[in-house]
Short mmCIF file of C-alpha atoms in Angstrom, two decimals:
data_model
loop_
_atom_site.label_atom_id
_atom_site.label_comp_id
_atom_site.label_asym_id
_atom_site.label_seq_id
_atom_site.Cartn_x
_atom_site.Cartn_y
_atom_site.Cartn_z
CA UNK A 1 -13.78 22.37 -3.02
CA UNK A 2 -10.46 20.17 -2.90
CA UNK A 3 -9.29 18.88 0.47
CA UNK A 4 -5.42 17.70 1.07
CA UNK A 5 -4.21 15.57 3.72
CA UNK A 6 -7.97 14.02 4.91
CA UNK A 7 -8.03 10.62 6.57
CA UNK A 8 -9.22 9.10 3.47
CA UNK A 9 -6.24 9.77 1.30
CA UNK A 10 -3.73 9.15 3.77
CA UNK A 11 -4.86 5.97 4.63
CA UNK A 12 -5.91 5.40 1.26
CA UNK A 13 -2.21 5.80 -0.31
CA UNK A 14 -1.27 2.98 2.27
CA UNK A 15 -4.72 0.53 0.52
CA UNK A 16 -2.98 1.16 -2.73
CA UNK A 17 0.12 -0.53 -1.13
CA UNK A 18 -1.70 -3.77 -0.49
CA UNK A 19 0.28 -7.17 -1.61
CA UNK A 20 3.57 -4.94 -2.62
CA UNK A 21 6.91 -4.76 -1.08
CA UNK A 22 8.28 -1.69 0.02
CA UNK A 23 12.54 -1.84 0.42
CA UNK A 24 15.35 0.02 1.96
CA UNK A 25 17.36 1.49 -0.22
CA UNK A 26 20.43 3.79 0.81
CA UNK A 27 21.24 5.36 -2.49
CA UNK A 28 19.77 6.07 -6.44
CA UNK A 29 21.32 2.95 -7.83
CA UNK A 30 19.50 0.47 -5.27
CA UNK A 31 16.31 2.36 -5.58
CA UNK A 32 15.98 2.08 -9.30
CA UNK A 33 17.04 -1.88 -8.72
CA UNK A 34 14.16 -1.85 -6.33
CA UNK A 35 11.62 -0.40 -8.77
CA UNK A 36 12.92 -2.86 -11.53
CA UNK A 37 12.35 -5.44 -9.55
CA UNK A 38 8.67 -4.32 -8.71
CA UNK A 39 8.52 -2.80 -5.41
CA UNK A 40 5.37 -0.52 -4.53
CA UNK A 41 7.92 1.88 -2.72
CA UNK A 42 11.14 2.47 -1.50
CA UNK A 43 12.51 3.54 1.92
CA UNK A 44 15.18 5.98 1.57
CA UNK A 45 17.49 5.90 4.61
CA UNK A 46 22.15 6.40 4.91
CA UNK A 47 22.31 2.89 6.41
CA UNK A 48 20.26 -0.10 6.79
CA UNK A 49 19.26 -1.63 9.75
CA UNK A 50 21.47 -3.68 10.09
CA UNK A 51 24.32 -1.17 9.07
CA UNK A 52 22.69 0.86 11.81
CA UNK A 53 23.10 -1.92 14.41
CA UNK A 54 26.37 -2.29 13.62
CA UNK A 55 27.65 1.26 13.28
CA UNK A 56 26.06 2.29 17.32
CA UNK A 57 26.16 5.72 18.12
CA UNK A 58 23.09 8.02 17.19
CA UNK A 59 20.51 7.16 14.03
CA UNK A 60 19.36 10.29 12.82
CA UNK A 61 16.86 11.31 9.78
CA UNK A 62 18.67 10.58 6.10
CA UNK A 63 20.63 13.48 4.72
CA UNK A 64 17.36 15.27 2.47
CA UNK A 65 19.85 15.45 -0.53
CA UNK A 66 19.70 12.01 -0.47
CA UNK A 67 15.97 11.64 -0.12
CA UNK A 68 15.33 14.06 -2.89
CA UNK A 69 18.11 12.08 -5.05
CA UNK A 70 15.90 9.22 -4.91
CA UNK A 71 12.89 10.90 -5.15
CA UNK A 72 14.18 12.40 -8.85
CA UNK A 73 15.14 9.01 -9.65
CA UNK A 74 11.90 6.75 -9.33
CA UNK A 75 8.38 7.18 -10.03
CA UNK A 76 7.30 4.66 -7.56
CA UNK A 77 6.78 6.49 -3.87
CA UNK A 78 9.42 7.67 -1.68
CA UNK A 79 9.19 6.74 2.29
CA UNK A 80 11.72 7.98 4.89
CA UNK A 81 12.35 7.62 8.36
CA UNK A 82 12.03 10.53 11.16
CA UNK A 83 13.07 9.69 14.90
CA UNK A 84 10.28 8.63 17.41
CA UNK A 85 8.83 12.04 18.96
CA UNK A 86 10.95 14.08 16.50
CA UNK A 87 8.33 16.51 14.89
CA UNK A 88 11.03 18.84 13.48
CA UNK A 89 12.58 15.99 11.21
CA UNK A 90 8.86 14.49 10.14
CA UNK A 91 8.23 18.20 9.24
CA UNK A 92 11.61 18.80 7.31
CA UNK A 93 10.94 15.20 5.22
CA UNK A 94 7.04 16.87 5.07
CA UNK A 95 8.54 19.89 2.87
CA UNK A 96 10.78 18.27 0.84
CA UNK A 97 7.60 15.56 -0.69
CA UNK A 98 8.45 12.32 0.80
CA UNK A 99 5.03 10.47 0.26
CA UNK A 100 4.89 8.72 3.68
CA UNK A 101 6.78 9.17 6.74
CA UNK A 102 7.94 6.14 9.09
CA UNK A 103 8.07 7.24 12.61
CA UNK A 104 10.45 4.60 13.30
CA UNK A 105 11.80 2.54 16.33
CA UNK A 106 15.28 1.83 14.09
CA UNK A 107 16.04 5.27 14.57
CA UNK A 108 17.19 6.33 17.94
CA UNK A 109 13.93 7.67 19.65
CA UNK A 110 14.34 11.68 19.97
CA UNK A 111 11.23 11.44 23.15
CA UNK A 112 10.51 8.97 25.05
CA UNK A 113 7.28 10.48 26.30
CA UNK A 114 5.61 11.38 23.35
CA UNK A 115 5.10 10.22 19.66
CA UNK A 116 4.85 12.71 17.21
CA UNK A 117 0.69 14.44 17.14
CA UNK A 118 0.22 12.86 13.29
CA UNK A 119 -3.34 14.36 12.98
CA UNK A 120 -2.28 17.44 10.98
CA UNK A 121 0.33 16.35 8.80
CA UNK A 122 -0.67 16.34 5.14
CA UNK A 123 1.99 13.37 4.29
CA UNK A 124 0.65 10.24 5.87
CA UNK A 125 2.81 8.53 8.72
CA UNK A 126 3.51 4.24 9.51
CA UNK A 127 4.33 2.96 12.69
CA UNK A 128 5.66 0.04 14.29
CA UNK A 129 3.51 -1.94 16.53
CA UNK A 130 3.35 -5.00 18.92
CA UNK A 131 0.44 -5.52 19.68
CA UNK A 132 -3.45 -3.96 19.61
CA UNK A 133 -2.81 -1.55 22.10
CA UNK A 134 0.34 -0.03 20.22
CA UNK A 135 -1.55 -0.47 17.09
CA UNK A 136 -4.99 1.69 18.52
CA UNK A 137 -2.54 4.24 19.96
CA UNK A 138 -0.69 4.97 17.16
CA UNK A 139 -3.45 5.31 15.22
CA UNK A 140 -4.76 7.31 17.79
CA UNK A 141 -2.26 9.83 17.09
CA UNK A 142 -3.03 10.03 13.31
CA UNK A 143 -1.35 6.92 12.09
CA UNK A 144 -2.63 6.20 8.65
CA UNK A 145 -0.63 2.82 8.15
CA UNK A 146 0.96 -0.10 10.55
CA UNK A 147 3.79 -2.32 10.18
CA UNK A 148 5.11 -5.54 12.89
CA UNK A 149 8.01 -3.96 14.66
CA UNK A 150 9.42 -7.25 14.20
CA UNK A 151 13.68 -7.18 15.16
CA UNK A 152 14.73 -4.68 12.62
CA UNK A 153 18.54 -5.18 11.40
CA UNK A 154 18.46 -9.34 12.61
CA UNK A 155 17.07 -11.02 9.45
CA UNK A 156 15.03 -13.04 11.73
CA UNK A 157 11.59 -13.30 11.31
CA UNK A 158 10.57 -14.67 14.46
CA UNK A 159 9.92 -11.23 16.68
CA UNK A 160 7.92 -10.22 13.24
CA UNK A 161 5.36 -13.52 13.27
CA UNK A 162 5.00 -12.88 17.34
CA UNK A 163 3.84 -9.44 17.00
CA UNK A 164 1.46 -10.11 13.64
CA UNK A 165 0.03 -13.32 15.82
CA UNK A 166 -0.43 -10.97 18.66
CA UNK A 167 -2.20 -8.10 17.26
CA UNK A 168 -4.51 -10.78 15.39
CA UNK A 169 -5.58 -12.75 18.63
CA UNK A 170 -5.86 -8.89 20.41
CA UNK A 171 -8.41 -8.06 17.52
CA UNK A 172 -10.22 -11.56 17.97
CA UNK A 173 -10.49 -10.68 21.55
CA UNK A 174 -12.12 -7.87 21.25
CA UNK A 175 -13.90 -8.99 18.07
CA UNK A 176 -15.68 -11.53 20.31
CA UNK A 177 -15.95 -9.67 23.75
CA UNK A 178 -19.63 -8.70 24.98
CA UNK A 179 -20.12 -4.73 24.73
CA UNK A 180 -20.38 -4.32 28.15
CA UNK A 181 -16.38 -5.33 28.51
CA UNK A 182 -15.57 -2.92 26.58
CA UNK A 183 -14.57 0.34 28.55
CA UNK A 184 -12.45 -2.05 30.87
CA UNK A 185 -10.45 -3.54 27.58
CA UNK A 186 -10.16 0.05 26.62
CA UNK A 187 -8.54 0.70 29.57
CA UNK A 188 -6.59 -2.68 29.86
CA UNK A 189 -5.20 -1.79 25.97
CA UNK A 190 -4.67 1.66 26.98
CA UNK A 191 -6.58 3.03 24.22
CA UNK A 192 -9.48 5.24 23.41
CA UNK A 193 -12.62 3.58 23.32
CA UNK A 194 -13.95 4.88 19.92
CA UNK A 195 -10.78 3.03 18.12
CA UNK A 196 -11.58 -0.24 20.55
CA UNK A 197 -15.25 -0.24 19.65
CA UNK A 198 -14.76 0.20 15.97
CA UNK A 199 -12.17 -3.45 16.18
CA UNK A 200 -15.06 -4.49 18.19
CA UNK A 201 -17.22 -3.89 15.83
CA UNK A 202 -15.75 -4.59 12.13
CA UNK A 203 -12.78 -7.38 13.27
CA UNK A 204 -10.32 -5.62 11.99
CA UNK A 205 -7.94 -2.89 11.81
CA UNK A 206 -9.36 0.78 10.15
CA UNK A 207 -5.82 0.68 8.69
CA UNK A 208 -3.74 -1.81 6.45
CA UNK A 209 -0.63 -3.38 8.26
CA UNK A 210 2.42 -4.43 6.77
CA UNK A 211 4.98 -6.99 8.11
CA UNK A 212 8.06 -5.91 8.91
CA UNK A 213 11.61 -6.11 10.98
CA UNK A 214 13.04 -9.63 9.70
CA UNK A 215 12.31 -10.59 6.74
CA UNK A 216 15.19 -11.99 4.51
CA UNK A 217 13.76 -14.46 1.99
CA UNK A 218 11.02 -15.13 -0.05
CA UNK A 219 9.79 -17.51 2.43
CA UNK A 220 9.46 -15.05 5.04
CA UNK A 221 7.20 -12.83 2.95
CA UNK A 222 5.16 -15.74 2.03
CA UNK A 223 5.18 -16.92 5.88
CA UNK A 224 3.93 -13.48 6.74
CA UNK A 225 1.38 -12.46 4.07
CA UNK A 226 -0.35 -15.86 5.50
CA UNK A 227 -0.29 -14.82 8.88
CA UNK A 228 -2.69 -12.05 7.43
CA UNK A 229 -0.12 -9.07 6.55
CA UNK A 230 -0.99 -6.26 3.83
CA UNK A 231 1.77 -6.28 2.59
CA UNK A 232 6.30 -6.34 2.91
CA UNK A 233 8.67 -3.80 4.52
CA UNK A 234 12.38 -5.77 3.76
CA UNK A 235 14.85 -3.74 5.19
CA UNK A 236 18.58 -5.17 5.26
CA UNK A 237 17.33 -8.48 3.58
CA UNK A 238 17.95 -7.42 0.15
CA UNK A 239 20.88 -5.32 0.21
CA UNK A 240 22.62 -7.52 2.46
CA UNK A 241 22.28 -10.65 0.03
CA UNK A 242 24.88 -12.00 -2.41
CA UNK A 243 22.56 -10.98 -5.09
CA UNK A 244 19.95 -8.09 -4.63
CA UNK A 245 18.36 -7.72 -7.87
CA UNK A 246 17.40 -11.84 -7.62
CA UNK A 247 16.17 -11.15 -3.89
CA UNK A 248 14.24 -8.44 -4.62
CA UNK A 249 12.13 -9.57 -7.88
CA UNK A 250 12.58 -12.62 -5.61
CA UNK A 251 10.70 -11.49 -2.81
CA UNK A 252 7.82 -9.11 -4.94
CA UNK A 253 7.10 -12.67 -6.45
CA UNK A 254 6.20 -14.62 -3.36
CA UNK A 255 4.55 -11.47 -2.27
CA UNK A 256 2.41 -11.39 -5.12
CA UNK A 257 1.51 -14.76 -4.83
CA UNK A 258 1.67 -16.34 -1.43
CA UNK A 259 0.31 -19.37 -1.56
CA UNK A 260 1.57 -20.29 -5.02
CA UNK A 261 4.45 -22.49 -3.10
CA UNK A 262 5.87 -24.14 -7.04
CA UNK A 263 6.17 -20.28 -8.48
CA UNK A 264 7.78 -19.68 -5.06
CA UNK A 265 10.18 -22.41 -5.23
CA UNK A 266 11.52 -21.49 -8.38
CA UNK A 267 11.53 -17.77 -7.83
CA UNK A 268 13.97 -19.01 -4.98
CA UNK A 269 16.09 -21.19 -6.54
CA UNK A 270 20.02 -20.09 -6.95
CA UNK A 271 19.42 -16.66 -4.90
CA UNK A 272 23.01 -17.18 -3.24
CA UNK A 273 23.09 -16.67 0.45
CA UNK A 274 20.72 -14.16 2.36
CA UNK A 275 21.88 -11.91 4.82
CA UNK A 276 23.63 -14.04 7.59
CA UNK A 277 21.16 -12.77 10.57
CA UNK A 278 21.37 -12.58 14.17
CA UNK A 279 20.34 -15.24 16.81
CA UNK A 280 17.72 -13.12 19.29
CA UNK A 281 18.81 -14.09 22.32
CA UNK A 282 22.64 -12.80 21.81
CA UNK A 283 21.05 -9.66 21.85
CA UNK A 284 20.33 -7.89 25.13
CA UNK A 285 17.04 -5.82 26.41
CA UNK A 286 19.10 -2.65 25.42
CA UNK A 287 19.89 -3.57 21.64
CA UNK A 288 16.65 -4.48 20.55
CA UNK A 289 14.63 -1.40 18.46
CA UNK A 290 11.32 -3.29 19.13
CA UNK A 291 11.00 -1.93 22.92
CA UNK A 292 11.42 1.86 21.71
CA UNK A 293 8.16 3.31 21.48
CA UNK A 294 5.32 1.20 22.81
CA UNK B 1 -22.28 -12.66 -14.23
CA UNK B 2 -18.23 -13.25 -13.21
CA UNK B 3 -16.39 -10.10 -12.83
CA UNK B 4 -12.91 -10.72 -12.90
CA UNK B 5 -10.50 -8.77 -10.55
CA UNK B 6 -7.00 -8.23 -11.31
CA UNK B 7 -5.79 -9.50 -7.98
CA UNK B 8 -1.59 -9.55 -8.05
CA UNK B 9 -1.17 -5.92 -6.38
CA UNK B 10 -3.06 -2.86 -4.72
CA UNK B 11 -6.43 -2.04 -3.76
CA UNK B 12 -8.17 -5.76 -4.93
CA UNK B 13 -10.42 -6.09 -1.82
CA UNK B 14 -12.00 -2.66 -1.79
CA UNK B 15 -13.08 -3.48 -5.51
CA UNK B 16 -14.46 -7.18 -4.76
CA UNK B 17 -16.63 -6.37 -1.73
CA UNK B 18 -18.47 -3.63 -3.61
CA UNK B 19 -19.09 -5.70 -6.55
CA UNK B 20 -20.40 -7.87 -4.44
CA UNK B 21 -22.72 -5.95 -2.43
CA UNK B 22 -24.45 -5.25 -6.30
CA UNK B 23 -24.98 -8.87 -6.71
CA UNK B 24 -21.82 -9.89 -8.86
CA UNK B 25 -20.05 -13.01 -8.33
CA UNK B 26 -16.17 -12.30 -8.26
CA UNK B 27 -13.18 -13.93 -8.77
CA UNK B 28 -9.42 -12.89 -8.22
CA UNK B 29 -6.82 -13.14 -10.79
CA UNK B 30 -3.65 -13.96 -10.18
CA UNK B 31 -2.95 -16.63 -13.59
CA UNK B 32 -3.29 -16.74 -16.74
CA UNK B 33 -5.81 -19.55 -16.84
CA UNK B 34 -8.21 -17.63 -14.25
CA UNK B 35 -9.10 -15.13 -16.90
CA UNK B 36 -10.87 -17.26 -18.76
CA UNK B 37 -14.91 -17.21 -18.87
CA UNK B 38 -15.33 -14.01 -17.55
CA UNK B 39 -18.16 -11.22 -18.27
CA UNK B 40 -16.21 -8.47 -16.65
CA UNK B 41 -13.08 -7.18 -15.52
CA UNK B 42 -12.10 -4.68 -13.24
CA UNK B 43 -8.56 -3.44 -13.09
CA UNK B 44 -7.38 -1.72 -9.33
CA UNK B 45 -5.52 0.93 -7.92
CA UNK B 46 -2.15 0.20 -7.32
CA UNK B 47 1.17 0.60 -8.64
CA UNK B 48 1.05 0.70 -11.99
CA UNK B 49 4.48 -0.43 -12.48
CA UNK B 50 4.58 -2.79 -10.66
CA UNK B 51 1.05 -4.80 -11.75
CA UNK B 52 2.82 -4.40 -15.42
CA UNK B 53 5.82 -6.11 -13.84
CA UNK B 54 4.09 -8.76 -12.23
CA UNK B 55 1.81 -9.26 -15.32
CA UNK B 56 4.53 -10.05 -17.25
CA UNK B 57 5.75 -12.19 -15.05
CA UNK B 58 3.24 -14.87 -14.70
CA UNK B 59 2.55 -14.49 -18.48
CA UNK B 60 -0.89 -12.55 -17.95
CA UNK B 61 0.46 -9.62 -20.21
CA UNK B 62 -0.47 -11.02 -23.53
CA UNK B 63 -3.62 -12.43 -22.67
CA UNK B 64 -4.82 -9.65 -21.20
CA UNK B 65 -3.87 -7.77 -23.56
CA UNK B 66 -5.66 -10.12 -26.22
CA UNK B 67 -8.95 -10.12 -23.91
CA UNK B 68 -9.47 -6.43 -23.37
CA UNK B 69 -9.04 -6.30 -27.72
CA UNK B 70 -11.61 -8.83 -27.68
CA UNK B 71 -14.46 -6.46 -25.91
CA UNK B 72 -13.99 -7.72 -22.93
CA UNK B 73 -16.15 -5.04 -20.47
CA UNK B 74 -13.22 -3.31 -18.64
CA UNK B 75 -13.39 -0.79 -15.91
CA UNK B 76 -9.63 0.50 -14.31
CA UNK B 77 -9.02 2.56 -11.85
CA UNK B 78 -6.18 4.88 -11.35
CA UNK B 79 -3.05 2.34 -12.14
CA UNK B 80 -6.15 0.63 -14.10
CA UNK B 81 -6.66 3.95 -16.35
CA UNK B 82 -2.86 4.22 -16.60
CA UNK B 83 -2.52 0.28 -17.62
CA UNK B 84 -4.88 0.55 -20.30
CA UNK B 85 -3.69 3.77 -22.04
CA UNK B 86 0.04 2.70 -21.94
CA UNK B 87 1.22 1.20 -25.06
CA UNK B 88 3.84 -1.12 -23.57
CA UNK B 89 0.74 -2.20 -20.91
CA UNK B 90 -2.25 -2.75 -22.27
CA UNK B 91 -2.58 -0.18 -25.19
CA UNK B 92 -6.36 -0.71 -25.47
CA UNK B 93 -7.34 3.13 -24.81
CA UNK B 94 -6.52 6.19 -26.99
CA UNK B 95 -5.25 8.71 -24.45
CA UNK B 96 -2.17 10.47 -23.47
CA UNK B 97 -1.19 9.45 -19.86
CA UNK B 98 0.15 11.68 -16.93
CA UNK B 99 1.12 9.57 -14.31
CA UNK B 100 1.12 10.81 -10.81
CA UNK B 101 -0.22 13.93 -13.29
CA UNK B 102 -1.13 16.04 -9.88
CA UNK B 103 1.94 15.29 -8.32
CA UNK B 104 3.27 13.34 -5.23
CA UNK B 105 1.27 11.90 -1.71
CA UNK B 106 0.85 15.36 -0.23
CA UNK B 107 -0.99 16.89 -3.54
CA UNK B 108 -3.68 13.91 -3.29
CA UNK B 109 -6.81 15.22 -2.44
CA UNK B 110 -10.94 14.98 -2.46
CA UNK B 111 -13.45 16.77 -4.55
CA UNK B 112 -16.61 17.30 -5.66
CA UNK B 113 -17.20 15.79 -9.46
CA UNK B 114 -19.57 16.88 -12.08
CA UNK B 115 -20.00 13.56 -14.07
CA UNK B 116 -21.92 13.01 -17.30
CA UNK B 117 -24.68 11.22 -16.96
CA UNK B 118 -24.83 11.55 -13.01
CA UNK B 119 -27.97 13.60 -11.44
CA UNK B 120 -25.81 15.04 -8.30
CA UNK B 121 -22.26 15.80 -7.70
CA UNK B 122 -19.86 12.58 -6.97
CA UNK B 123 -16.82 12.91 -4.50
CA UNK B 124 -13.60 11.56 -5.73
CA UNK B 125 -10.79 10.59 -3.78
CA UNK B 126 -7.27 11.34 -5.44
CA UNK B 127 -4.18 9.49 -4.65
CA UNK B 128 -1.17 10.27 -6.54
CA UNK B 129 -3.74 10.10 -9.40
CA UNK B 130 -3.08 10.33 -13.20
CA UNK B 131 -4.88 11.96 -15.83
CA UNK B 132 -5.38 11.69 -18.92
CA UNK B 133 -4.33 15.03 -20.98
CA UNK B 134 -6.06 14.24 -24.44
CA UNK B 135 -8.11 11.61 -25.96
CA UNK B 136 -9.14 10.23 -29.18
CA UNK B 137 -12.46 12.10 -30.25
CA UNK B 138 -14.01 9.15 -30.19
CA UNK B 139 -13.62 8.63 -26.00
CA UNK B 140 -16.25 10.10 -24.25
CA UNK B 141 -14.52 12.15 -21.21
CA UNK B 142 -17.40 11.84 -18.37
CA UNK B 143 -15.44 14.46 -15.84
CA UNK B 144 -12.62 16.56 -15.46
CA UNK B 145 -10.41 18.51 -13.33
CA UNK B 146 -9.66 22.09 -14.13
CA UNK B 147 -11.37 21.99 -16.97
CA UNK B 148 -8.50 20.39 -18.98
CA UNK B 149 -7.64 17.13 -16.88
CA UNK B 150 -9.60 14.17 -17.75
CA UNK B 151 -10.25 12.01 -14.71
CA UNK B 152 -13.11 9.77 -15.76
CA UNK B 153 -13.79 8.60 -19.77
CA UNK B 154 -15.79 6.07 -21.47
CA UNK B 155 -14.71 4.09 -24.85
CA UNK B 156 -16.08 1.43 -26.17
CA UNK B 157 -16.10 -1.20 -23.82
CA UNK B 158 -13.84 0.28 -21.76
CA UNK B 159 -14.75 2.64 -18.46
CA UNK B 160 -11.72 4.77 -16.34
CA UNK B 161 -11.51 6.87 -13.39
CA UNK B 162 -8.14 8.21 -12.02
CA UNK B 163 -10.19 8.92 -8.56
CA UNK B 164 -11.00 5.94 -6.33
CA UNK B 165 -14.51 4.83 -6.82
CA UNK B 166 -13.57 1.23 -4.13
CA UNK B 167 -12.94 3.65 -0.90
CA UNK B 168 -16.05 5.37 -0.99
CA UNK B 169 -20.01 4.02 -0.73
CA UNK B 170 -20.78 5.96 -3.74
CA UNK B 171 -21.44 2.79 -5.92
CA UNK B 172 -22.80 4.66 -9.34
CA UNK B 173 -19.60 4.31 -11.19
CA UNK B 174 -19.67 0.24 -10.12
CA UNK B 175 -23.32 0.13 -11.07
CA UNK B 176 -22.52 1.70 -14.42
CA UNK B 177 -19.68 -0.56 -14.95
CA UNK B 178 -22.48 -3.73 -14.28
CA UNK B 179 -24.69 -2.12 -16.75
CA UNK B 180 -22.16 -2.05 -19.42
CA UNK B 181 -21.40 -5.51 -18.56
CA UNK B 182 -25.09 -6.42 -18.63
CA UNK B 183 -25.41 -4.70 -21.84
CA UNK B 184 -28.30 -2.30 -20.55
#
């Protein structure tokens, strides 16, 4: 008679997401400034990216005291991270109620064969993606939401618009290929051909994607809402700025509203300095999170 | 016939593709002067708190407010149910709210509906849905959940479901919405 877990309400939690932001937040104090400032979730993980970055060493799943801190503390959803291939973490963050589950390249990846079999969880998982073929895949494997990799940690939004450009040309692609091409694109994307012909098909994605992995300033949301994103992951970019409460309202603002450039100008004005960001090409092969996982 | 749809967070796109598959002509609001001249409005899932933050915002909050008084047609679903029943939102609905009344992501679910007024069963799709727990006498409840949970209601001009009529192709509750707007 009632049915948990189906397709619909998984990726249906991530539709009611659309045109939010949805921010890190490493303890109860920055998730309640979060939902005050009008995020649609918060992402409850020890250190931010860019913390992570600089810290080395192993990134693990959050401590679940802290997740179920949070999770007592705001109404608005919960999110946490689990390691790439980890299934005993996304389970462990499945029991205590998180309401979505990033399977996330920012931790360090606990398989580098597999991603976790997301089919038959009940809590709905988000991945990272590149491109169409990491998009299809993933959702191949029960994703019920996507995000831009993007350079987590970096504050620059550059690896971000490359990978939301990408997987929009990909879909045009195959939007506009003949039906007899496409069991070879299927096998040139490395993806099933049931998820190729439905892109094929409708022009889009069966799932909402969010940008994510760079953005630091109202600006970048703007820039990547009209590049065609759902919606805002901001990961160090708020709690790395002089002044997080004015980022974040800030950044739900341009969000909101992403073409209203004189609302966004003023929401802007006075923020103090945003995170101070990395350069991409000081970083080697081996330090960027966007590689794990494809 | 312009149906208005709140358009500053959530589920807006789901909501303006079926109305216009039954012939309405739609516009997104995201100001306060876009809410003028309209016949209809329909209010999305979504975060609830953070539409009210975002109404406020821009200034939509006390027009809004003033329009839905005024008999404004008005059909919200899930955060649109909770906006309208919340005195510090819209406070246009006699109810008593339970947000996120059947708990967190992993408790949404799908089920079969008996609705007033419906000839066959309707399937609603849950997501960290309210309900409302009591109602004025004079709201008509049109469905419930365990008998005491009231997912769907009619009052006045006003129509709410906590389910999610805009992700499935069940288009009766839409079409009902129309008719009130109509005035059939």
């Amino acid at each position: 008679m009632t049915e948990t877990g189906t397709t619909l309400v998984k990726r249906g939690m991530a539709q009611m997401q659309k045109g939010g932001v949805i921010m890190d937040v490493a303890n109860v104090e920055q998730a309640k400034i979060a939902e005050a400032a009008g995020a649609v979730a918060v992402m409850a993980l020890e250190r931010v990216p860019s913390d992570i970055r600089a810290a080395g060493g192993v990134a693990r799943m959050s401590d679940p005291a802290m997740i179920e801190a949070i999770m007592a503390a705001v109404s608005i959803p919960v999110m946490a991270k689990a390691r790439i291939g980890h299934i005993a973490e996304a389970r462990i963050l499945e029991a205590i109620g998180v309401d979505y589950i990033d399977e996330s390249e920012v931790l360090t990846p606990a398989d580098d064969n597999y991603h976790i079999d997301k089919r038959d969880y009940t809590v709905p998982f988000v991945c990272g993606c590149r491109d169409l073929g990491e998009a299809l895949r993933r959702i191949a494997e029960g994703a019920s939401m996507l995000r831009t990799k993007g350079e987590p940690g970096t504050g620059n939004i550059v690896e971000a618009v490359r990978h939301m450009e990408k997987v929009n040309q990909d879909i045009a692609h195959v939007h506009a290929a003949d039906d007899n091409q496409l069991v070879t694109l299927a096998r040139d994307f490395r993806v099933p051909l049931d998820l190729l012909r439905d892109v094929h098909d409708t022009g889009k994605l069966p799932v909402v994607n969010f940008a994510a992995g760079g953005v630091a300033t109202p600006a970048d949301a703007a820039l990547m809402m009209n590049l065609g994103a759902d919606g805002i992951f901001v990961g160090s970019g708020i709690f790395k700025s002089d002044n997080p409460e004015k980022f974040a309202k800030a950044i739900v603002t341009a969000t909101a509203h992403p073409t209203d450039y004189a609302l966004i100008a003023e929401a802007s004005k006075n923020l103090g300095a945003a995170m101070r960001g990395i350069e991409l090409s000081t970083l080697s092969d081996d330090q960027k999170m966007s590689q794990r996982g494809i | 016939m312009v149906i208005g749809v709140l358009a500053l967070q959530g589920a807006v796109s789901e909501h303006v593709t079926l109305l216009q598959t039954l012939g309405a002509t739609v516009r997104e609001l995201r100001e306060p002067q876009e809410l003028a001249e309209l016949d209809g409005l329909v209010l999305p899932g979504g975060e609830s708190t953070t539409m009210r933050k975002l109404l406020d915002r821009v200034g939509m909050l006390t027009p809004l407010r003033k329009l839905v008084a005024s008999g404004l047609p008005v059909f919200g679903t899930c955060a649109g149910m909770v906006l309208l029943a919340q005195p510090e939102s819209l406070n246009a609905l006699p109810a008593t709210i339970q947000r996120n009344g059947f708990g967190r992501q992993r408790e949404s679910f799908e089920a079969e509906l008996a609705v007033t007024g419906f000839e066959t069963l309707y399937h609603g799709v849950f997501i960290r849905a309210p309900y409302y727990s009591a109602v004025d006498p004079s709201v008509t409840v049109l469905a419930t959940v365990n008998d005491d949970r009231i997912v769907a209601a009619r009052y006045q001009h006003l129509l709410v479901t906590a389910f999610h009529p805009e992700l499935t192709e069940d288009t009766r509750f839409h079409q009902l919405f129309l008719e009130m707007v109509t005035g059939k």
